[in-house]
XYZ file of N, CA and C in Angstrom:
825
model
N -38.583 55.996 189.842
C -37.373 55.748 189.053
C -36.478 56.981 189.100
N -35.198 56.785 189.381
C -34.263 57.890 189.471
C -34.005 58.491 188.094
N -33.484 59.748 188.017
C -33.173 60.349 186.718
C -32.229 59.494 185.883
N -31.204 58.899 186.517
C -30.265 58.078 185.749
C -30.951 56.830 185.208
N -31.870 56.260 185.995
C -32.606 55.087 185.529
C -33.526 55.462 184.372
N -34.183 56.628 184.458
C -35.050 57.066 183.359
C -34.247 57.273 182.087
N -33.053 57.878 182.232
C -32.187 58.086 181.070
C -31.763 56.760 180.459
N -31.404 55.795 181.329
C -31.005 54.478 180.837
C -32.153 53.770 180.146
N -33.352 53.872 180.716
C -34.518 53.233 180.108
C -34.803 53.822 178.736
N -34.692 55.145 178.605
C -34.921 55.804 177.312
C -33.918 55.319 176.275
N -32.660 55.195 176.692
C -31.624 54.708 175.770
C -31.959 53.310 175.263
N -32.309 52.388 176.163
C -32.582 51.018 175.756
C -33.906 50.896 175.010
N -34.868 51.778 175.297
C -36.094 51.828 174.483
C -35.732 52.104 173.025
N -34.854 53.087 172.826
C -34.462 53.482 171.473
C -33.660 52.384 170.787
N -32.720 51.789 171.511
C -31.903 50.725 170.924
C -32.762 49.533 170.526
N -33.684 49.141 171.396
C -34.553 48.005 171.103
C -35.426 48.282 169.893
N -35.930 49.521 169.768
C -36.752 49.873 168.609
C -35.943 49.778 167.322
N -34.688 50.244 167.364
C -33.824 50.184 166.179
C -33.519 48.734 165.801
N -33.219 47.908 166.780
C -32.911 46.508 166.510
C -34.148 45.769 166.015
N -35.309 46.171 166.523
C -36.530 45.502 166.100
C -36.818 45.689 164.623
N -36.330 46.800 164.061
C -36.531 47.044 162.644
C -35.647 46.149 161.796
N -34.395 45.993 162.220
C -33.476 45.128 161.464
C -32.230 44.874 162.292
N -31.997 43.646 162.635
C -30.797 43.270 163.377
C -29.924 42.395 162.488
N -28.783 42.940 162.017
C -27.926 42.170 161.102
C -26.932 41.263 161.809
N -27.127 40.986 163.091
C -26.139 40.197 163.825
C -26.770 38.958 164.458
N -27.735 38.355 163.774
C -28.465 37.232 164.363
C -27.562 36.033 164.612
N -26.592 35.791 163.733
C -25.694 34.651 163.928
C -24.826 34.855 165.161
N -24.331 36.071 165.339
C -23.553 36.372 166.535
C -24.409 36.182 167.788
N -25.632 36.618 167.752
C -26.501 36.494 168.917
C -26.854 35.035 169.198
N -26.989 34.242 168.154
C -27.210 32.805 168.351
C -25.995 32.182 169.037
N -24.815 32.625 168.655
C -23.597 32.131 169.297
C -23.577 32.492 170.778
N -23.897 33.742 171.111
C -23.864 34.166 172.500
C -24.910 33.433 173.335
N -26.072 33.172 172.763
C -27.074 32.406 173.490
C -26.571 30.990 173.785
N -25.834 30.410 172.845
C -25.253 29.080 173.074
C -24.215 29.127 174.193
N -23.431 30.202 174.240
C -22.447 30.367 175.308
C -23.142 30.414 176.665
N -24.224 31.181 176.754
C -24.935 31.304 178.023
C -25.665 30.021 178.391
N -26.173 29.324 177.415
C -26.845 28.060 177.707
C -25.828 27.066 178.297
N -24.620 27.060 177.755
C -23.572 26.193 178.309
C -23.257 26.569 179.760
N -23.141 27.887 180.017
C -22.863 28.333 181.376
C -23.955 27.878 182.337
N -25.195 28.002 181.902
C -26.311 27.607 182.757
C -26.279 26.116 183.046
N -25.972 25.323 182.037
C -25.935 23.874 182.231
C -24.806 23.459 183.168
N -23.697 24.204 183.121
C -22.552 23.859 183.961
C -22.683 24.388 185.387
N -23.211 25.604 185.525
C -23.102 26.326 186.790
C -24.428 26.631 187.471
N -25.487 26.794 186.720
C -26.749 27.214 187.318
C -27.661 26.007 187.501
N -27.161 25.030 188.215
C -27.882 23.776 188.427
C -28.004 23.540 189.927
N -28.914 22.693 190.355
C -29.015 22.389 191.784
C -27.686 21.858 192.310
N -27.261 22.369 193.468
C -25.992 21.898 194.033
C -26.252 20.956 195.202
N -25.178 20.513 195.790
C -25.307 19.492 196.820
C -26.062 19.995 198.050
N -26.131 21.318 198.211
C -26.806 21.857 199.386
C -28.328 21.919 199.203
N -28.786 21.905 197.927
C -30.204 22.132 197.695
C -30.960 20.878 197.295
N -30.255 19.792 197.042
C -30.936 18.567 196.645
C -31.142 18.516 195.145
N -31.488 17.345 194.648
C -31.584 17.132 193.203
C -32.754 17.858 192.577
N -33.787 18.132 193.361
C -34.989 18.721 192.770
C -34.798 20.183 192.402
N -33.877 20.878 193.085
C -33.680 22.294 192.793
C -34.882 23.091 193.258
N -35.625 23.657 192.333
C -36.794 24.439 192.689
C -36.419 25.859 193.024
N -37.427 26.664 193.340
C -37.191 28.057 193.668
C -37.219 28.938 192.441
N -37.229 30.241 192.674
C -37.347 31.233 191.610
C -35.981 31.501 190.987
N -35.921 31.486 189.661
C -34.706 31.823 188.920
C -34.940 33.118 188.160
N -34.082 34.099 188.369
C -34.216 35.417 187.749
C -33.185 35.602 186.646
N -33.621 36.138 185.511
C -32.720 36.604 184.448
C -32.768 38.125 184.457
N -31.591 38.772 184.510
C -31.558 40.203 184.817
C -31.633 41.135 183.615
N -31.768 40.622 182.422
C -32.084 41.504 181.296
C -32.802 40.686 180.236
N -33.503 41.388 179.343
C -34.346 40.715 178.358
C -34.066 41.201 176.939
N -32.897 41.812 176.734
C -32.630 42.412 175.426
C -32.587 41.366 174.317
N -31.880 40.262 174.562
C -31.801 39.228 173.524
C -33.183 38.680 173.186
N -33.982 38.449 174.217
C -35.333 37.935 173.991
C -36.192 38.929 173.233
N -35.881 40.227 173.382
C -36.671 41.262 172.727
C -36.338 41.426 171.249
N -35.076 41.172 170.867
C -34.653 41.520 169.505
C -34.295 40.316 168.646
N -34.320 39.099 169.211
C -33.980 37.921 168.416
C -35.032 36.836 168.611
N -34.873 35.751 167.878
C -35.755 34.589 168.031
C -35.281 33.672 169.153
N -34.146 33.986 169.744
C -33.544 33.118 170.750
C -33.968 33.551 172.145
N -34.108 32.596 173.047
C -34.392 32.921 174.437
C -33.896 31.783 175.318
N -33.770 32.104 176.624
C -33.277 31.126 177.583
C -34.331 30.771 178.631
N -35.554 31.197 178.419
C -36.569 30.977 179.437
C -36.845 29.499 179.681
N -36.699 28.691 178.648
C -36.950 27.260 178.843
C -35.939 26.642 179.788
N -34.773 27.289 179.946
C -33.731 26.758 180.826
C -33.820 27.320 182.248
N -34.737 28.268 182.482
C -34.853 28.881 183.797
C -35.724 28.071 184.748
N -36.486 27.143 184.208
C -37.361 26.346 185.053
C -38.751 26.946 185.158
N -39.678 26.236 185.803
C -41.080 26.666 185.859
C -41.292 27.955 186.630
N -40.352 28.321 187.499
C -40.486 29.562 188.261
C -39.527 30.639 187.761
N -39.142 30.553 186.500
C -38.258 31.551 185.931
C -38.977 32.861 185.678
N -38.240 33.951 185.814
C -38.792 35.268 185.492
C -37.662 36.160 185.007
N -38.036 37.263 184.351
C -37.041 38.172 183.805
C -37.386 39.611 184.083
N -36.356 40.447 184.217
C -36.561 41.881 184.415
C -35.691 42.651 183.433
N -36.127 43.872 183.154
C -35.333 44.777 182.332
C -35.734 46.202 182.689
N -34.785 47.119 182.515
C -35.043 48.523 182.828
C -35.993 49.165 181.824
N -35.998 48.653 180.589
C -36.757 49.251 179.501
C -38.123 48.596 179.351
N -39.188 49.398 179.400
C -40.540 48.873 179.187
C -40.696 48.360 177.760
N -40.046 49.022 176.803
C -40.100 48.579 175.406
C -39.493 47.191 175.265
N -38.364 46.960 175.912
C -37.702 45.662 175.869
C -38.582 44.590 176.521
N -39.174 44.899 177.650
C -40.014 43.933 178.355
C -41.205 43.527 177.495
N -41.880 44.506 176.883
C -43.032 44.189 176.028
C -42.619 43.334 174.840
N -41.520 43.717 174.192
C -41.069 42.970 173.012
C -40.650 41.553 173.384
N -39.985 41.404 174.516
C -39.557 40.075 174.959
C -40.762 39.185 175.242
N -41.762 39.741 175.909
C -42.966 38.962 176.217
C -43.672 38.525 174.945
N -43.768 39.435 173.979
C -44.460 39.118 172.726
C -43.712 38.069 171.928
N -42.394 38.220 171.808
C -41.606 37.278 171.001
C -41.570 35.886 171.619
N -41.308 35.818 172.912
C -41.142 34.506 173.531
C -42.475 33.781 173.679
N -43.550 34.521 173.869
C -44.866 33.879 173.969
C -45.232 33.178 172.670
N -44.800 33.735 171.547
C -45.063 33.112 170.251
C -44.486 31.701 170.178
N -43.400 31.476 170.937
C -42.736 30.177 170.892
C -43.060 29.328 172.118
N -44.141 29.704 172.813
C -44.631 28.880 173.908
C -43.906 29.037 175.216
N -43.064 30.065 175.366
C -42.306 30.213 176.599
C -43.163 30.777 177.735
N -44.093 31.702 177.404
C -44.998 32.301 178.395
C -44.250 32.784 179.635
N -43.266 33.647 179.475
C -42.454 34.047 180.616
C -43.169 35.049 181.518
N -42.705 35.123 182.771
C -43.111 36.205 183.663
C -42.030 37.278 183.559
N -42.408 38.473 183.147
C -41.442 39.542 182.942
C -41.978 40.831 183.555
N -41.056 41.695 183.981
C -41.471 42.976 184.540
C -40.356 44.000 184.395
N -40.744 45.274 184.494
C -39.793 46.375 184.415
C -39.191 46.593 185.804
N -37.867 46.655 185.869
C -37.203 46.872 187.161
C -35.788 47.377 186.941
N -35.331 48.215 187.867
C -33.953 48.692 187.916
C -33.162 47.719 188.791
N -32.047 47.216 188.295
C -31.259 46.247 189.057
C -30.717 46.839 190.355
N -30.683 48.150 190.438
C -30.204 48.788 191.665
C -31.316 48.916 192.713
N -32.530 48.496 192.357
C -33.665 48.571 193.283
C -34.668 47.479 192.907
N -34.300 46.241 193.154
C -35.115 45.112 192.718
C -36.398 44.999 193.551
N -37.515 44.708 192.889
C -38.808 44.654 193.582
C -39.123 43.278 194.164
N -38.136 42.651 194.788
C -38.311 41.318 195.344
C -37.980 41.321 196.824
N -38.644 40.435 197.535
C -38.394 40.328 198.965
C -37.006 39.761 199.231
N -36.465 40.070 200.378
C -35.172 39.524 200.796
C -35.234 37.994 200.820
N -34.187 37.366 200.285
C -34.044 35.899 200.286
C -35.179 35.207 199.536
N -35.660 35.832 198.444
C -36.787 35.256 197.704
C -36.373 34.583 196.397
N -35.112 34.717 196.001
C -34.631 34.137 194.748
C -33.666 32.999 195.034
N -33.780 31.945 194.238
C -32.895 30.791 194.400
C -31.680 30.895 193.476
N -31.900 31.356 192.264
C -30.810 31.479 191.291
C -30.972 32.782 190.524
N -29.841 33.333 190.075
C -29.849 34.542 189.251
C -28.858 34.352 188.109
N -29.308 34.620 186.888
C -28.435 34.680 185.717
C -28.356 36.137 185.286
N -27.149 36.702 185.322
C -26.948 38.100 184.938
C -25.903 38.149 183.835
N -26.370 38.066 182.598
C -25.482 38.006 181.449
C -25.143 39.372 180.907
N -23.978 39.891 181.262
C -23.503 41.196 180.791
C -24.551 42.281 180.990
N -25.211 42.237 182.149
C -26.196 43.261 182.509
C -25.578 44.366 183.349
N -24.621 44.002 184.191
C -24.073 44.953 185.155
C -22.952 45.811 184.586
N -22.528 45.543 183.353
C -21.445 46.336 182.759
C -21.978 47.410 181.806
N -23.210 47.851 182.048
C -23.772 48.964 181.270
C -24.058 50.183 182.146
N -23.545 50.166 183.373
C -23.619 51.335 184.234
C -22.391 52.209 184.007
N -22.538 53.505 184.285
C -21.412 54.418 184.080
C -20.323 54.219 185.119
N -20.700 53.839 186.338
C -19.740 53.793 187.439
C -19.736 52.422 188.118
N -18.591 52.067 188.671
C -18.484 50.819 189.421
C -19.352 50.838 190.675
N -19.599 52.029 191.206
C -20.460 52.101 192.386
C -21.861 51.590 192.069
N -22.337 51.817 190.847
C -23.643 51.301 190.455
C -23.625 49.782 190.335
N -22.504 49.237 189.839
C -22.373 47.772 189.790
C -22.467 47.205 191.199
N -21.779 47.837 192.144
C -21.786 47.356 193.526
C -23.193 47.419 194.124
N -23.937 48.481 193.815
C -25.300 48.602 194.333
C -26.179 47.488 193.762
N -26.072 47.257 192.446
C -26.871 46.201 191.815
C -26.505 44.833 192.363
N -25.211 44.573 192.532
C -24.787 43.303 193.125
C -25.316 43.142 194.549
N -25.322 44.247 195.281
C -25.859 44.203 196.634
C -27.338 43.848 196.644
N -28.088 44.365 195.681
C -29.505 44.037 195.570
C -29.696 42.557 195.225
N -28.884 42.054 194.310
C -28.972 40.631 193.955
C -28.652 39.773 195.175
N -27.595 40.153 195.906
C -27.214 39.390 197.098
C -28.340 39.431 198.136
N -28.970 40.576 198.298
C -30.083 40.674 199.248
C -31.216 39.733 198.873
N -31.518 39.652 197.583
C -32.668 38.871 197.124
C -32.388 37.369 197.087
N -31.124 36.983 197.002
C -30.799 35.555 197.004
C -31.058 34.941 198.374
N -31.607 33.739 198.360
C -31.762 33.040 199.635
C -30.422 32.422 200.036
N -30.276 32.033 201.308
C -29.008 31.416 201.738
C -28.657 30.214 200.864
N -27.421 30.189 200.390
C -26.891 29.183 199.470
C -27.449 29.342 198.053
N -28.151 30.458 197.792
C -28.597 30.746 196.428
C -27.409 30.998 195.515
N -27.607 30.773 194.226
C -26.517 30.799 193.241
C -26.665 31.962 192.260
N -25.567 32.653 192.001
C -25.503 33.726 191.006
C -24.491 33.362 189.934
N -24.907 33.457 188.666
C -23.985 33.346 187.531
C -24.030 34.686 186.804
N -22.877 35.343 186.700
C -22.828 36.694 186.148
C -21.631 36.813 185.206
N -21.800 37.603 184.149
C -20.674 37.891 183.256
C -20.456 39.392 183.180
N -19.191 39.757 182.988
C -18.773 41.148 182.836
C -17.887 41.264 181.595
N -17.929 42.409 180.916
C -16.915 42.682 179.904
C -15.538 42.458 180.534
N -14.677 41.755 179.824
C -13.402 41.319 180.384
C -12.307 42.364 180.151
N -11.931 43.144 181.162
C -10.919 44.184 180.971
C -9.513 43.628 180.794
N -9.326 42.311 181.018
C -8.016 41.691 180.816
C -7.800 41.300 179.355
N -8.867 41.315 178.555
C -8.757 41.083 177.111
C -8.256 42.384 176.471
N -7.155 42.359 175.721
C -6.600 43.609 175.166
C -7.577 44.361 174.274
N -8.425 43.648 173.556
C -9.379 44.326 172.673
C -10.437 45.062 173.490
N -10.943 44.424 174.537
C -11.917 45.079 175.416
C -11.268 46.264 176.116
N -10.035 46.067 176.571
C -9.302 47.159 177.222
C -9.195 48.372 176.297
N -8.855 48.141 175.021
C -8.735 49.232 174.064
C -10.105 49.841 173.764
N -11.114 48.996 173.563
C -12.458 49.497 173.262
C -12.950 50.452 174.346
N -12.680 50.121 175.591
C -13.164 50.934 176.699
C -12.477 52.285 176.782
N -11.422 52.471 176.008
C -10.690 53.732 176.014
C -10.889 54.533 174.730
N -11.710 54.023 173.816
C -12.024 54.739 172.583
C -13.381 55.420 172.704
N -13.581 56.546 172.008
C -14.886 57.235 172.063
C -16.007 56.335 171.537
N -17.114 56.304 172.261
C -18.233 55.451 171.883
C -18.769 55.813 170.498
N -18.729 57.102 170.133
C -19.267 57.503 168.826
C -18.472 56.883 167.686
N -17.154 56.666 167.863
C -16.355 55.999 166.831
C -16.800 54.549 166.687
N -16.942 53.889 167.812
C -17.318 52.475 167.782
C -18.725 52.286 167.229
N -19.619 53.199 167.531
C -20.992 53.124 167.007
C -21.002 53.333 165.510
N -20.148 54.216 165.022
C -20.124 54.540 163.596
C -19.740 53.344 162.741
N -18.877 52.481 163.263
C -18.465 51.303 162.488
C -19.317 50.081 162.837
N -20.325 50.276 163.690
C -21.260 49.203 164.001
C -20.757 48.187 164.997
N -19.632 48.475 165.663
C -19.057 47.510 166.587
C -19.761 47.534 167.940
N -20.159 48.727 168.379
C -20.841 48.885 169.666
C -22.088 49.731 169.444
N -23.241 49.126 169.216
C -24.451 49.878 168.892
C -25.201 50.400 170.110
N -24.652 50.205 171.309
C -25.328 50.689 172.515
C -24.272 51.039 173.555
N -24.721 51.666 174.624
C -23.799 52.153 175.646
C -23.142 50.999 176.391
N -21.833 51.069 176.534
C -21.100 50.147 177.403
C -20.457 50.979 178.502
N -20.427 50.429 179.697
C -19.967 51.225 180.820
C -18.814 50.609 181.566
N -18.833 50.815 182.878
C -17.779 50.284 183.742
C -17.893 48.764 183.836
N -16.819 48.145 184.228
C -16.828 46.692 184.394
C -15.936 46.324 185.570
N -15.884 45.042 185.903
C -15.071 44.549 187.006
C -13.905 43.734 186.481
N -12.764 43.893 187.130
C -11.609 43.031 186.900
C -11.696 41.832 187.837
N -10.762 40.920 187.718
C -10.739 39.769 188.629
C -10.505 40.211 190.075
N -9.673 41.214 190.278
C -9.455 41.728 191.634
C -10.731 42.360 192.184
N -11.434 43.121 191.351
C -12.705 43.711 191.781
C -13.686 42.625 192.204
N -13.763 41.560 191.409
C -14.691 40.464 191.705
C -14.365 39.845 193.058
N -13.094 39.535 193.292
C -12.698 38.909 194.558
C -13.059 39.795 195.748
N -12.807 41.085 195.614
C -13.041 42.006 196.734
C -14.534 42.276 196.955
N -15.235 42.638 195.886
C -16.627 43.079 196.026
C -17.565 41.920 196.356
N -17.348 40.766 195.755
C -18.211 39.631 196.039
C -18.053 39.190 197.498
N -16.825 39.146 197.986
C -16.597 38.753 199.372
C -17.267 39.728 200.331
N -17.216 41.020 200.005
C -17.809 42.038 200.877
C -19.322 41.887 200.980
N -19.948 41.285 199.961
C -21.396 41.119 199.939
C -21.836 39.742 200.427
N -20.895 38.960 200.899
C -21.248 37.630 201.366
C -21.508 36.650 200.244
N -20.853 36.866 199.098
C -20.974 35.966 197.957
C -19.653 35.217 197.792
N -19.705 33.916 197.916
C -18.497 33.094 197.800
C -18.316 32.648 196.356
N -17.232 33.084 195.726
C -16.957 32.726 194.334
C -16.523 31.262 194.272
N -17.269 30.459 193.520
C -16.946 29.036 193.397
C -16.355 28.690 192.028
N -16.467 29.600 191.076
C -15.861 29.379 189.761
C -15.653 30.729 189.080
N -14.539 30.846 188.383
C -14.219 32.071 187.640
C -13.538 31.667 186.341
N -14.068 32.148 185.226
C -13.497 31.786 183.930
C -13.696 32.948 182.962
N -13.377 32.689 181.695
C -13.618 33.663 180.634
C -14.298 32.936 179.483
N -15.296 33.574 178.866
C -16.088 32.928 177.824
C -16.175 33.823 176.595
N -16.661 33.225 175.485
C -16.809 33.911 174.193
C -15.438 34.287 173.631
N -14.743 33.298 173.068
C -13.343 33.477 172.674
C -13.136 33.801 171.197
N -14.141 33.655 170.373
C -13.963 34.013 168.965
C -13.737 35.522 168.873
N -12.798 36.003 168.040
C -12.560 37.449 167.922
C -13.843 38.169 167.513
N -14.334 39.048 168.376
C -15.686 39.595 168.258
C -15.892 40.406 166.979
N -15.051 41.402 166.740
C -15.280 42.289 165.598
C -15.247 41.552 164.255
N -14.197 40.765 163.966
C -14.212 40.021 162.700
C -15.396 39.065 162.591
N -15.762 38.434 163.711
C -16.881 37.488 163.692
C -18.186 38.202 163.349
N -18.419 39.347 163.965
C -19.658 40.097 163.707
C -19.693 40.585 162.266
N -18.580 41.130 161.789
C -18.568 41.649 160.417
C -18.772 40.530 159.393
N -18.156 39.388 159.628
C -18.322 38.259 158.714
C -19.761 37.750 158.740
N -20.346 37.693 159.932
C -21.734 37.248 160.054
C -22.677 38.206 159.335
N -22.449 39.501 159.488
C -23.290 40.498 158.812
C -23.203 40.336 157.305
N -21.985 40.140 156.784
C -21.803 39.975 155.345
C -22.571 38.757 154.836
N -22.437 37.628 155.536
C -23.121 36.411 155.105
C -24.639 36.558 155.186
N -25.114 37.231 156.232
C -26.553 37.422 156.374
C -27.105 38.298 155.259
N -26.363 39.339 154.887
C -26.830 40.232 153.830
C -26.808 39.549 152.471
N -25.909 38.584 152.316
C -25.855 37.830 151.062
C -26.858 36.674 151.042
N -27.517 36.455 152.195
C -28.520 35.406 152.262
C -27.956 34.002 152.234
N -26.735 33.837 152.706
C -26.081 32.533 152.666
C -26.398 31.726 153.933
N -27.587 31.138 153.988
C -28.018 30.432 155.185
C -27.124 29.222 155.495
N -26.727 28.489 154.479
C -25.870 27.323 154.708
C -24.534 27.765 155.299
N -24.019 28.875 154.816
C -22.753 29.398 155.338
C -22.915 29.845 156.780
N -24.074 30.411 157.122
C -24.308 30.888 158.474
C -24.288 29.738 159.480
N -24.879 28.615 159.111
C -24.862 27.452 159.998
C -23.424 26.982 160.228
N -22.637 26.969 159.172
C -21.223 26.595 159.292
C -20.476 27.632 160.138
N -20.797 28.910 159.945
C -20.135 29.975 160.680
C -20.389 29.855 162.181
N -21.603 29.494 162.550
C -21.913 29.313 163.964
C -21.072 28.196 164.568
N -20.853 27.125 163.819
C -20.006 26.036 164.315
C -18.558 26.503 164.478
N -18.099 27.337 163.553
C -16.736 27.880 163.654
C -16.600 28.747 164.898
N -17.597 29.599 165.149
C -17.562 30.439 166.352
C -17.453 29.574 167.603
N -18.253 28.513 167.645
C -18.266 27.647 168.822
C -16.925 26.917 168.999
N -16.255 26.632 167.890
C -14.983 25.916 167.975
C -13.930 26.722 168.739
N -14.015 28.053 168.667
C -13.055 28.896 169.376
C -13.142 28.730 170.890
N -14.281 28.246 171.387
C -14.474 28.178 172.831
C -13.608 27.118 173.499
N -12.886 26.333 172.712
C -11.918 25.414 173.297
C -10.852 26.193 174.073
N -10.708 27.496 173.748
C -9.707 28.319 174.430
C -10.045 28.570 175.896
N -11.258 28.244 176.318
C -11.587 28.415 177.734
C -10.723 27.508 178.610
N -10.227 26.435 178.032
C -9.355 25.519 178.776
C -7.892 25.940 178.711
N -7.606 27.033 178.018
C -6.231 27.478 177.819
C -5.766 28.361 178.975
N -4.459 28.351 179.287
C -3.926 29.279 180.293
C -4.108 30.746 179.893
N -4.347 30.991 178.590
C -4.516 32.359 178.099
C -5.983 32.792 178.065
N -6.867 32.033 178.714
C -8.305 32.293 178.559
C -8.711 33.704 178.999
N -8.013 34.256 179.979
C -8.396 35.590 180.439
C -7.906 36.687 179.500
N -7.094 36.327 178.517
C -6.689 37.276 177.472
C -7.559 37.148 176.225
N -8.114 35.964 175.986
C -8.865 35.740 174.754
C -10.378 35.839 174.937
N -10.879 35.564 176.136
C -12.319 35.597 176.367
C -12.844 37.012 176.405
N -14.011 37.228 175.818
C -14.590 38.580 175.777
C -15.272 38.939 177.093
N -15.709 37.931 177.836
C -16.409 38.165 179.103
C -15.766 37.370 180.232
N -15.683 37.964 181.412
C -15.405 37.232 182.622
C -16.703 36.581 183.079
N -16.642 35.324 183.461
C -17.819 34.594 183.932
C -17.568 34.150 185.366
N -18.532 34.425 186.244
C -18.398 34.159 187.663
C -19.579 33.337 188.152
N -19.283 32.303 188.936
C -20.326 31.607 189.689
C -20.077 31.870 191.164
N -21.113 32.333 191.867
C -20.979 32.623 193.292
C -22.186 32.083 194.033
N -21.957 31.721 195.271
C -23.024 31.221 196.142
C -23.111 32.143 197.352
N -24.328 32.496 197.735
C -24.512 33.333 198.914
C -24.201 32.524 200.160
N -23.384 33.086 201.008
C -22.994 32.403 202.233
C -24.229 32.205 203.091
N -24.456 30.977 203.550
C -25.643 30.662 204.340
C -25.648 31.359 205.671
N -26.847 31.749 206.119
C -26.972 32.416 207.420
C -28.036 31.711 208.245
């Protein structure tokens, strides 16, 4: 493991331990899991080139949500689903939590910039805001290159990035992280991300054909998180269920011409060009 990978693993070990003690954003995390489940149902399905049966190995590129919440997506990955994370603490916690609910996932520690899989061994990859925690865009490109290497011909990648076209994300990325951490808005490191132009250029260079591009998670993030925290601390379970429905209602904006201004994440579906 490189020095930067060791540093990143230490950071996520610490963050996961802190969240494991008390995570006041469970409603927000339930909302995000619903967003990703929708993406998987729409985009990470067998396509006309692979037949109705699908099959093959499906990789999830981080396990943080599975480690710190009751929610997981392993049931949607299929019988050959597996997950990786840079942090050993996150991997252990994810395995323990999801096994309790009968998921029995295959999980392992791995750096996305050096995946321990054979070339063309993966059929599908779900990378939910995993690649936007590197310091530099060059690291994103290396990780994407590894994913492209591991995908089999016509394999499918669904990936999300922090959306730099959203004015709030644009501003957040220019404020000191210590300020954002102090108010509880960003409890972990956020790094470089890709714009739509970056996606078009870098994906094409790696032999990944973009078949869909959108923006997801349209509810205003900071007010939503703060409101959810308040309701959770007051123990208002009935209100929380209603709040989750309100969050989901905002996603109608994905059909709007302004979706790239309101969505918190860019969402990309790409297929590896067959060889």
